Coordinates of C-alpha atoms in Angstrom, one line a residue:
M122 CA 24.6 -10.9 -16.7
Y123 CA 21.3 -12.8 -16.3
A124 CA 21.5 -14.4 -19.7
E125 CA 25.1 -15.7 -19.0
A126 CA 24.0 -17.0 -15.6
L127 CA 21.0 -18.9 -17.1
N128 CA 23.2 -20.4 -19.8
T129 CA 25.7 -21.6 -17.1
Y130 CA 22.9 -23.1 -15.0
Q131 CA 21.5 -24.9 -18.0
V132 CA 24.8 -26.5 -18.7
I133 CA 25.2 -27.7 -15.1
V134 CA 21.6 -29.1 -14.7
K135 CA 21.9 -31.1 -17.9
N136 CA 24.7 -33.0 -16.3
K137 CA 23.0 -36.2 -14.9
M138 CA 25.8 -36.6 -12.4
F139 CA 24.9 -33.3 -10.6
S140 CA 22.7 -34.2 -7.7
H141 CA 21.5 -30.7 -6.7
A142 CA 19.8 -29.7 -9.9
G143 CA 16.7 -28.7 -8.0
R144 CA 18.5 -26.0 -6.1
L145 CA 19.9 -24.5 -9.3
K146 CA 16.5 -24.5 -10.9
V147 CA 15.3 -22.3 -7.9
N148 CA 18.1 -19.9 -8.8
M149 CA 17.0 -19.9 -12.5
A150 CA 13.4 -19.3 -11.4
N151 CA 14.6 -16.3 -9.3
I152 CA 16.3 -14.8 -12.3
Y153 CA 13.2 -15.2 -14.4
L154 CA 11.2 -13.6 -11.7
K155 CA 13.6 -10.6 -11.6
Q156 CA 13.3 -10.4 -15.4
R157 CA 9.4 -10.4 -15.0
N158 CA 9.2 -13.6 -17.1
Y159 CA 6.6 -14.9 -14.7
S160 CA 5.5 -18.0 -16.7
K161 CA 9.0 -19.3 -16.9
A162 CA 9.6 -18.5 -13.2
I163 CA 6.6 -20.6 -12.2
K164 CA 7.7 -23.4 -14.5
F165 CA 11.2 -23.6 -13.0
Y166 CA 9.9 -23.3 -9.4
R167 CA 7.6 -26.3 -10.1
M168 CA 10.5 -28.2 -11.7
A169 CA 12.6 -27.5 -8.6
L170 CA 9.8 -28.6 -6.3
D171 CA 9.6 -31.9 -8.2
Q172 CA 13.3 -32.5 -7.7
I173 CA 13.8 -31.5 -4.1
P174 CA 13.0 -34.4 -1.7
G175 CA 10.3 -34.1 0.9
A176 CA 12.9 -34.2 3.7
H177 CA 13.9 -30.7 2.8
K178 CA 10.6 -29.3 4.0
E179 CA 11.8 -25.7 4.7
M180 CA 13.2 -25.2 1.2
R181 CA 10.0 -26.6 -0.4
I182 CA 7.9 -24.2 1.7
K183 CA 10.1 -21.3 0.5
I184 CA 9.6 -22.4 -3.1
M185 CA 5.8 -22.6 -2.6
Q186 CA 6.0 -19.1 -1.2
N187 CA 7.8 -17.8 -4.3
I188 CA 5.2 -19.6 -6.5
G189 CA 2.4 -17.9 -4.7
V190 CA 4.1 -14.4 -4.9
T191 CA 4.7 -15.0 -8.7
F192 CA 1.0 -15.8 -9.2
V193 CA 0.0 -12.6 -7.3
K194 CA 2.2 -10.6 -9.7
T195 CA 0.3 -12.1 -12.7
G196 CA -3.1 -11.5 -11.0
Q197 CA -3.8 -15.2 -10.7
Y198 CA -5.1 -14.9 -7.2
A199 CA -6.9 -18.3 -7.1
D200 CA -3.6 -20.1 -8.0
A201 CA -1.7 -18.0 -5.4
I202 CA -4.3 -18.9 -2.8
N203 CA -3.6 -22.6 -3.4
S204 CA 0.1 -22.1 -2.7
F205 CA -0.5 -20.0 0.4
E206 CA -3.2 -22.3 1.8
H207 CA -0.8 -25.3 1.3
I208 CA 1.9 -23.4 3.3
M209 CA -0.5 -22.5 6.1
S210 CA -1.6 -26.1 6.5
E211 CA 1.9 -27.6 6.3
S212 CA 4.1 -25.0 7.9
P213 CA 2.2 -21.8 8.8
N214 CA 4.1 -18.5 8.9
L215 CA 3.3 -14.8 9.1
K216 CA 4.3 -13.9 5.5
A217 CA 2.2 -16.6 3.9
G218 CA -0.7 -15.8 6.2
F219 CA -0.5 -12.1 5.3
N220 CA -0.3 -12.8 1.5
L221 CA -3.3 -15.2 1.8
I222 CA -5.3 -12.3 3.3
L223 CA -4.3 -10.0 0.5
C224 CA -5.4 -12.6 -2.1
Y225 CA -8.8 -13.1 -0.5
F226 CA -9.2 -9.3 -0.2
A227 CA -8.4 -9.0 -4.0
L228 CA -11.2 -11.5 -4.7
G229 CA -13.6 -9.9 -2.2
D230 CA -14.2 -13.1 -0.3
Q231 CA -15.4 -12.0 3.1
D232 CA -15.6 -15.3 4.9
K233 CA -12.2 -16.5 3.6
M234 CA -10.7 -13.2 4.7
K235 CA -11.9 -13.8 8.3
K236 CA -10.5 -17.4 8.2
A237 CA -7.2 -16.2 6.8
F238 CA -6.9 -13.6 9.5
Q239 CA -7.5 -16.3 12.1
K240 CA -4.8 -18.4 10.5
L241 CA -2.4 -15.4 10.5
I242 CA -2.8 -14.7 14.2
A243 CA -2.4 -18.5 15.0
A244 CA 0.9 -18.8 13.1
P245 CA 3.7 -19.6 15.5
L246 CA 6.0 -16.7 16.2
G247 CA 9.0 -19.0 16.9
I248 CA 10.4 -17.0 19.8
D249 CA 10.7 -17.9 23.5
D250 CA 8.8 -16.4 26.4
E251 CA 10.0 -12.9 27.5
D252 CA 10.1 -14.3 31.1
K253 CA 13.5 -15.6 30.5
Y254 CA 14.8 -12.0 30.5
I255 CA 13.4 -11.4 34.0
S256 CA 15.7 -12.1 36.9
P257 CA 14.3 -14.9 39.2
G258 CA 16.2 -13.8 42.3
D259 CA 19.2 -12.0 43.7
D260 CA 21.9 -14.3 42.4
P261 CA 24.5 -11.9 41.0
H262 CA 25.8 -14.4 38.4
T263 CA 22.3 -15.0 37.0
N264 CA 21.5 -11.3 37.0
L265 CA 24.7 -10.6 35.1
L266 CA 23.9 -13.3 32.6
I267 CA 20.3 -11.9 32.0
E268 CA 21.7 -8.4 31.6
A269 CA 24.1 -9.8 29.0
I270 CA 21.4 -11.4 26.9
K271 CA 18.8 -8.7 27.2
N272 CA 20.2 -6.9 24.1
D273 CA 22.2 -9.6 22.4
S274 CA 21.7 -10.3 18.7
L275 CA 19.2 -13.1 19.4
H276 CA 16.9 -10.9 21.5
Q277 CA 17.1 -8.2 18.9
M278 CA 16.1 -10.7 16.2
E279 CA 13.2 -11.8 18.4
R280 CA 12.0 -8.2 18.9
E281 CA 12.2 -7.5 15.2
R282 CA 10.2 -10.7 14.4
K283 CA 7.6 -9.7 17.0
A284 CA 7.4 -6.1 15.6
L285 CA 7.0 -7.6 12.0
A286 CA 4.2 -9.8 13.2
E287 CA 2.4 -6.9 14.8
K288 CA 2.8 -4.9 11.6
Y289 CA 1.3 -7.7 9.5
I290 CA -1.7 -8.0 11.9
M291 CA -2.3 -4.3 12.2
T292 CA -2.1 -3.8 8.4
A293 CA -4.4 -6.8 7.8
A294 CA -6.9 -5.6 10.3
K295 CA -7.0 -2.1 8.7
L296 CA -7.3 -3.6 5.3
I297 CA -10.2 -6.1 5.9
A298 CA -12.2 -4.3 8.6
P299 CA -14.2 -2.1 6.2
V300 CA -15.2 -5.1 4.0
I301 CA -15.8 -8.2 6.2
E302 CA -18.9 -6.7 8.0
T303 CA -21.6 -4.2 7.2
S304 CA -19.4 -1.3 8.5
F305 CA -15.8 -0.5 9.4
D306 CA -16.7 -0.2 13.1
I307 CA -18.2 -3.8 13.3
G308 CA -15.4 -5.2 11.1
Y309 CA -12.7 -3.7 13.3
D310 CA -14.4 -5.0 16.5
W311 CA -14.4 -8.5 15.0
C312 CA -10.6 -8.2 14.4
V313 CA -10.0 -7.0 17.9
E314 CA -12.0 -9.8 19.4
A315 CA -10.1 -12.3 17.3
V316 CA -6.7 -10.9 18.5
K317 CA -7.8 -11.0 22.1
T318 CA -8.1 -14.8 22.0
S319 CA -4.7 -15.2 20.3
Q320 CA -1.1 -15.1 21.4
Y321 CA -1.1 -11.4 20.5
V322 CA -3.6 -10.4 23.2
E323 CA -1.5 -7.3 24.1
L324 CA -1.9 -6.1 20.5
A325 CA -5.7 -5.7 21.0
N326 CA -5.3 -2.4 22.8
D327 CA -3.1 -1.0 20.1
L328 CA -5.7 -2.1 17.5
E329 CA -8.3 -0.2 19.5
I330 CA -6.2 2.9 19.5
N331 CA -5.6 2.5 15.8
K332 CA -9.3 2.3 15.3
A333 CA -9.7 5.7 17.0
I334 CA -7.0 7.1 14.7
T335 CA -8.9 5.7 11.7
F336 CA -12.1 7.4 12.9
L337 CA -10.1 10.7 12.9
K338 CA -8.9 10.1 9.3
Q339 CA -12.6 9.6 8.5
K340 CA -13.3 13.0 10.2
N341 CA -15.4 11.2 12.8
F342 CA -14.2 13.1 15.9
T343 CA -17.0 11.9 18.2
Q344 CA -16.4 8.2 17.6
A345 CA -12.6 8.7 18.0
V346 CA -13.1 10.3 21.4
E347 CA -15.6 7.6 22.5
T348 CA -13.1 4.9 21.5
L349 CA -10.2 6.5 23.3
K350 CA -12.3 7.1 26.5
M351 CA -12.8 3.3 26.8
F352 CA -9.1 3.0 27.8
E353 CA -9.4 5.1 31.0
K354 CA -9.6 2.0 33.2
K355 CA -7.0 0.0 31.3
D356 CA -3.4 -0.6 32.3
S357 CA -1.1 2.4 32.6
R358 CA 0.8 2.1 29.2
V359 CA -2.4 1.9 27.2
K360 CA -4.2 4.5 29.3
S361 CA -1.3 6.9 28.8
A362 CA -1.4 6.4 25.0
A363 CA -5.2 6.9 24.8
A364 CA -5.1 9.9 27.2
T365 CA -2.3 11.5 25.1
N366 CA -4.4 11.2 21.9
L367 CA -7.5 12.6 23.7
S368 CA -5.5 15.5 25.1
F369 CA -4.2 16.3 21.6
L370 CA -7.7 16.1 20.1
Y371 CA -9.1 18.5 22.7
L372 CA -6.2 20.9 22.0
L373 CA -7.2 20.9 18.3
E374 CA -10.8 21.5 19.3
K375 CA -9.6 24.4 21.6
D376 CA -11.1 22.8 24.6
Y377 CA -8.1 23.5 26.8
T378 CA -9.8 22.4 30.1
Q379 CA -10.4 18.9 28.8
A380 CA -7.0 18.9 27.1
D381 CA -5.3 19.6 30.5
V382 CA -7.4 16.9 32.3
Y383 CA -6.3 14.2 29.8
A384 CA -2.7 15.5 29.7
D385 CA -2.5 15.1 33.4
L386 CA -4.0 11.6 33.2
A387 CA -1.5 10.6 30.5
V388 CA 1.5 11.9 32.5
T389 CA 0.3 10.2 35.7
S390 CA -0.2 6.9 33.9
D391 CA 3.3 7.0 32.3
R392 CA 5.7 9.7 33.4
Y393 CA 8.2 8.5 30.7
N394 CA 5.9 9.1 27.8
P395 CA 7.4 12.0 25.9
S396 CA 4.2 12.7 23.9
A397 CA 2.2 13.0 27.2
L398 CA 4.7 15.4 28.6
T399 CA 4.7 17.4 25.4
N400 CA 0.9 17.7 25.5
K401 CA 1.0 18.8 29.1
G402 CA 3.5 21.4 28.1
N403 CA 1.3 22.5 25.2
S404 CA -1.7 22.9 27.6
L405 CA 0.4 25.1 30.0
F406 CA 1.8 27.1 27.0
L407 CA -1.7 27.9 25.7
N408 CA -2.7 29.0 29.2
G409 CA 0.3 31.3 29.4
D410 CA 2.2 29.4 32.0
Y411 CA 5.5 29.4 30.0
E412 CA 7.9 28.6 32.8
R413 CA 6.1 25.3 33.7
A414 CA 5.6 24.5 30.0
A415 CA 9.3 24.7 29.5
E416 CA 9.9 22.3 32.4
Y417 CA 7.6 19.7 30.8
Y418 CA 9.2 20.1 27.4
K419 CA 12.7 19.6 29.0
E420 CA 11.5 16.5 30.8
A421 CA 10.1 15.1 27.5
L422 CA 13.5 15.7 25.9
R423 CA 15.3 14.0 28.8
N424 CA 13.1 10.9 28.2
D425 CA 13.5 11.1 24.4
S426 CA 16.2 13.4 23.0
S427 CA 14.8 12.9 19.5
C428 CA 11.4 14.4 20.3
T429 CA 11.4 17.2 17.8
E430 CA 7.9 18.5 18.9
S431 CA 9.2 19.2 22.4
L432 CA 12.4 20.8 21.2
Y433 CA 10.4 23.1 18.8
N434 CA 7.9 24.0 21.4
L435 CA 10.7 24.6 24.0
G436 CA 12.2 27.1 21.5
L437 CA 8.8 28.9 21.1
T438 CA 8.5 29.0 24.9
Y439 CA 11.9 30.6 25.4
K440 CA 10.9 33.1 22.7
K441 CA 7.8 34.0 24.7
L442 CA 10.0 34.3 27.8
N443 CA 12.4 36.6 25.9
R444 CA 15.2 34.2 26.4
L445 CA 16.3 34.6 22.8
E446 CA 19.7 32.9 23.0
N447 CA 18.2 29.8 24.6
A448 CA 15.5 29.8 21.9
L449 CA 18.1 30.1 19.2
D450 CA 20.0 27.2 20.6
C451 CA 16.9 25.0 20.5
F452 CA 16.2 25.9 16.8
H453 CA 19.8 25.4 15.8
K454 CA 19.6 21.9 17.3
L455 CA 16.4 21.3 15.5
H456 CA 18.0 22.5 12.2
A457 CA 20.7 19.8 12.6
I458 CA 17.9 17.2 12.7
L459 CA 15.5 18.7 10.2
R460 CA 17.7 20.3 7.6
N461 CA 14.9 21.3 5.3
S462 CA 12.2 22.4 7.7
A463 CA 10.9 25.8 6.6
Q464 CA 9.4 26.5 10.0
V465 CA 12.7 26.0 11.8
V466 CA 14.7 28.1 9.4
S467 CA 12.0 30.8 9.6
Q468 CA 12.2 30.8 13.4
I469 CA 16.0 31.1 13.3
A470 CA 15.8 34.1 10.9
D471 CA 13.2 35.8 13.1
L472 CA 15.3 35.3 16.3
Y473 CA 18.4 36.8 14.6
E474 CA 16.3 39.8 13.7
M475 CA 15.1 40.1 17.3
L476 CA 18.8 39.9 18.4
D477 CA 19.6 42.9 16.1
D478 CA 21.7 40.8 13.7
P479 CA 20.2 41.6 10.3
N480 CA 23.0 40.0 8.3
Q481 CA 22.4 36.6 9.9
A482 CA 18.7 37.1 9.5
I483 CA 19.1 37.8 5.8
E484 CA 21.4 34.7 5.5
W485 CA 18.8 32.4 7.0
L486 CA 15.9 34.0 5.0
L487 CA 17.9 33.3 1.8
Q488 CA 18.1 29.6 3.0
L489 CA 14.4 29.7 3.6
R490 CA 13.9 31.0 0.0
N491 CA 15.8 28.0 -1.3
I492 CA 13.4 25.7 0.6
V493 CA 10.2 27.6 -0.1
P494 CA 10.8 29.9 -3.2
T495 CA 7.2 31.2 -3.2
D496 CA 6.9 32.3 0.4
S497 CA 5.7 35.9 0.0
H498 CA 6.1 36.7 3.7
A499 CA 9.8 35.7 3.7
L500 CA 10.4 37.6 0.5
A501 CA 8.8 40.7 2.0
K502 CA 10.9 40.3 5.1
L503 CA 14.0 40.2 3.0
G504 CA 12.9 43.4 1.3
E505 CA 12.3 45.0 4.7
L506 CA 15.8 44.0 6.0
Y507 CA 17.6 45.2 2.9
D508 CA 15.7 48.4 3.1
T509 CA 16.8 49.0 6.7
Q510 CA 20.3 48.5 5.6
G511 CA 20.0 51.0 2.8
D512 CA 20.2 48.6 -0.1
K513 CA 17.2 49.9 -2.1
S514 CA 17.8 47.8 -5.2
E515 CA 17.8 44.5 -3.3
A516 CA 14.8 45.7 -1.3
F517 CA 13.0 46.5 -4.5
H518 CA 13.8 43.1 -6.0
Y519 CA 12.4 41.1 -3.1
Y520 CA 9.4 43.3 -2.6
C521 CA 8.6 42.8 -6.3
E522 CA 9.0 39.1 -5.9
S523 CA 6.7 39.1 -2.8
Y524 CA 4.1 41.1 -4.7
R525 CA 4.3 38.7 -7.6
Y526 CA 3.3 35.7 -5.4
F527 CA 0.9 37.6 -3.1
P528 CA -0.4 40.9 -4.7
S529 CA -2.7 41.7 -1.8
N530 CA -0.2 42.6 0.9
I531 CA -0.9 46.3 1.7
E532 CA 2.5 46.9 3.3
V533 CA 4.3 45.6 0.2
I534 CA 2.0 47.6 -2.2
E535 CA 2.6 50.8 -0.2
W536 CA 6.4 50.3 -0.2
L537 CA 6.4 49.8 -3.9
G538 CA 4.2 52.8 -4.5
A539 CA 6.5 55.0 -2.3
Y540 CA 9.6 53.6 -4.1
Y541 CA 8.2 54.7 -7.5
I542 CA 7.3 58.1 -6.2
D543 CA 10.9 58.4 -4.9
K544 CA 12.2 57.5 -8.3
K545 CA 9.8 59.9 -10.0
F546 CA 7.7 57.2 -11.7
C547 CA 4.4 58.6 -10.7
E548 CA 2.2 56.7 -13.1
K549 CA 3.6 53.4 -11.8
A550 CA 3.1 54.6 -8.2
V551 CA -0.6 55.4 -8.9
K552 CA -1.2 51.9 -10.2
Y553 CA 0.0 50.5 -6.8
F554 CA -1.9 53.0 -4.7
E555 CA -5.1 52.3 -6.7
R556 CA -4.7 48.6 -5.9
A557 CA -4.1 49.4 -2.2
A558 CA -7.3 51.4 -2.2
L559 CA -9.2 48.6 -3.9
I560 CA -8.1 46.1 -1.3
Q561 CA -8.8 48.4 1.7

C-alpha cells in the first residue's frame, strides 16, 4: 500500500491551499525509509525541514534525527554526524548523543568519541528529582498522596526513561573504552571518572562492576577480583552486588572459604538481595550443610519468587535430604517457568525413578528426548527402564540409539552384547565385547 499512500500524499502536497505540506513530506520520507530508498527519504526530510517553521522546534529536531539515522544506514557517517551534532547543540537528547558516539566510533575518531560521551551524559533527562516521592513528615493526607503517585504512569515513565539513559551510557562506555585509550582498563576508567562528575554519579559504581564482568569475559580473573574488592567500603547496595560476584567467582574457583566470606558480606550488606542469599546457600550446600542451605534458598525465593537459580538449588537440596516429594514440587514449579530446560526435565525423570514410578520416569525421559534428541545418557536410561519392565524390544531400540551417539559406554555395550547372546547372534555379540575390551 506504500505506492498508493505516496500517490495520495503527492496529490495533497501539490495543492497550494494546503498549509501543512511539510508534515506530509515527513510521512512520505518515512515511507521511503521503510522501502530502503534512502536517497529519496533524505530528499523529502530536507524538503519537510525547509517547509516547517522554526517555531516548531521539536518537530524539526525529530526530522534532523531521522536524517542522521538515514545517513547512518547508507554509511555516510560524516553527514550523519553533522545532523547529530546540530541536535546536540540545539536540543540535546540521549538518542542523538548515543548515535553521535556510534558514528565517531565507526570513523575511529578517539577524541571526538570522548567529547560525544561527555555530551551524552550532559543531556538533560527531563525528569524531576526523586525527592518528591519521599514523605516530608507525618501528615496522613500528604503520605497518602505520595503513595498514590509512587507507581502512577508518570513515575513509571520516568523510571523507564532513566533506565534507558543508563542503558545508553553503559553500552557507550563498553563500546568506546577499548579504543579511546591505550588499553581497555584505562579507557574504562576515563568513562567512570566522566560519569562521576555528571548527573549519573550513581551509575559509576555499576560501570565499575560491569568493568569487572568484562575482565571475566576476557578471562582475566585476577583483574576482575581486584576490581570487585574495591567496593568493600562502598555503600551497602553496591557492596552487596560486588560481594555477590566475588562469592560466585570463588565458588567457580573452588575456594569455598573465600566464597563463604564474601557470601556473608553480601547478605549482611543487603539481606534482600536474592543472588547474595543464593550464593550463601550454595556455599553451605557445598560444605554439606543442606538444612541451612535450604533456608537461604527459601529466603531468596521469598524476596524474589522468579529466582530460578534458588528454586533449582532448593530442589537439589531436598533431593540430598531425601525429601523427594518436596524436590519434585520444586522442579515441577521450575518446569512451569522453563518449559524447555533439559536439566529440569532430567531431574523430574530421575526423581520419579527414585520414587519407584517408572512409567512417569519414562514419560519425562521421552520429553527430554524431544528437547535433546542426542543425549546418550537419557537414551540409555530409557533402555534401562524398559528393560526392568520386561520390554526388551524398546530397551534394545534405546540402547542402540544411545550406542549410536556415544559408542564408548561400557554398560550399554555389555547390555547389547548380552542381548545378542540371548538372541543367539553370537557373532554380533563378539563385536560388542571386543569393543568393550578395547575401551577397558
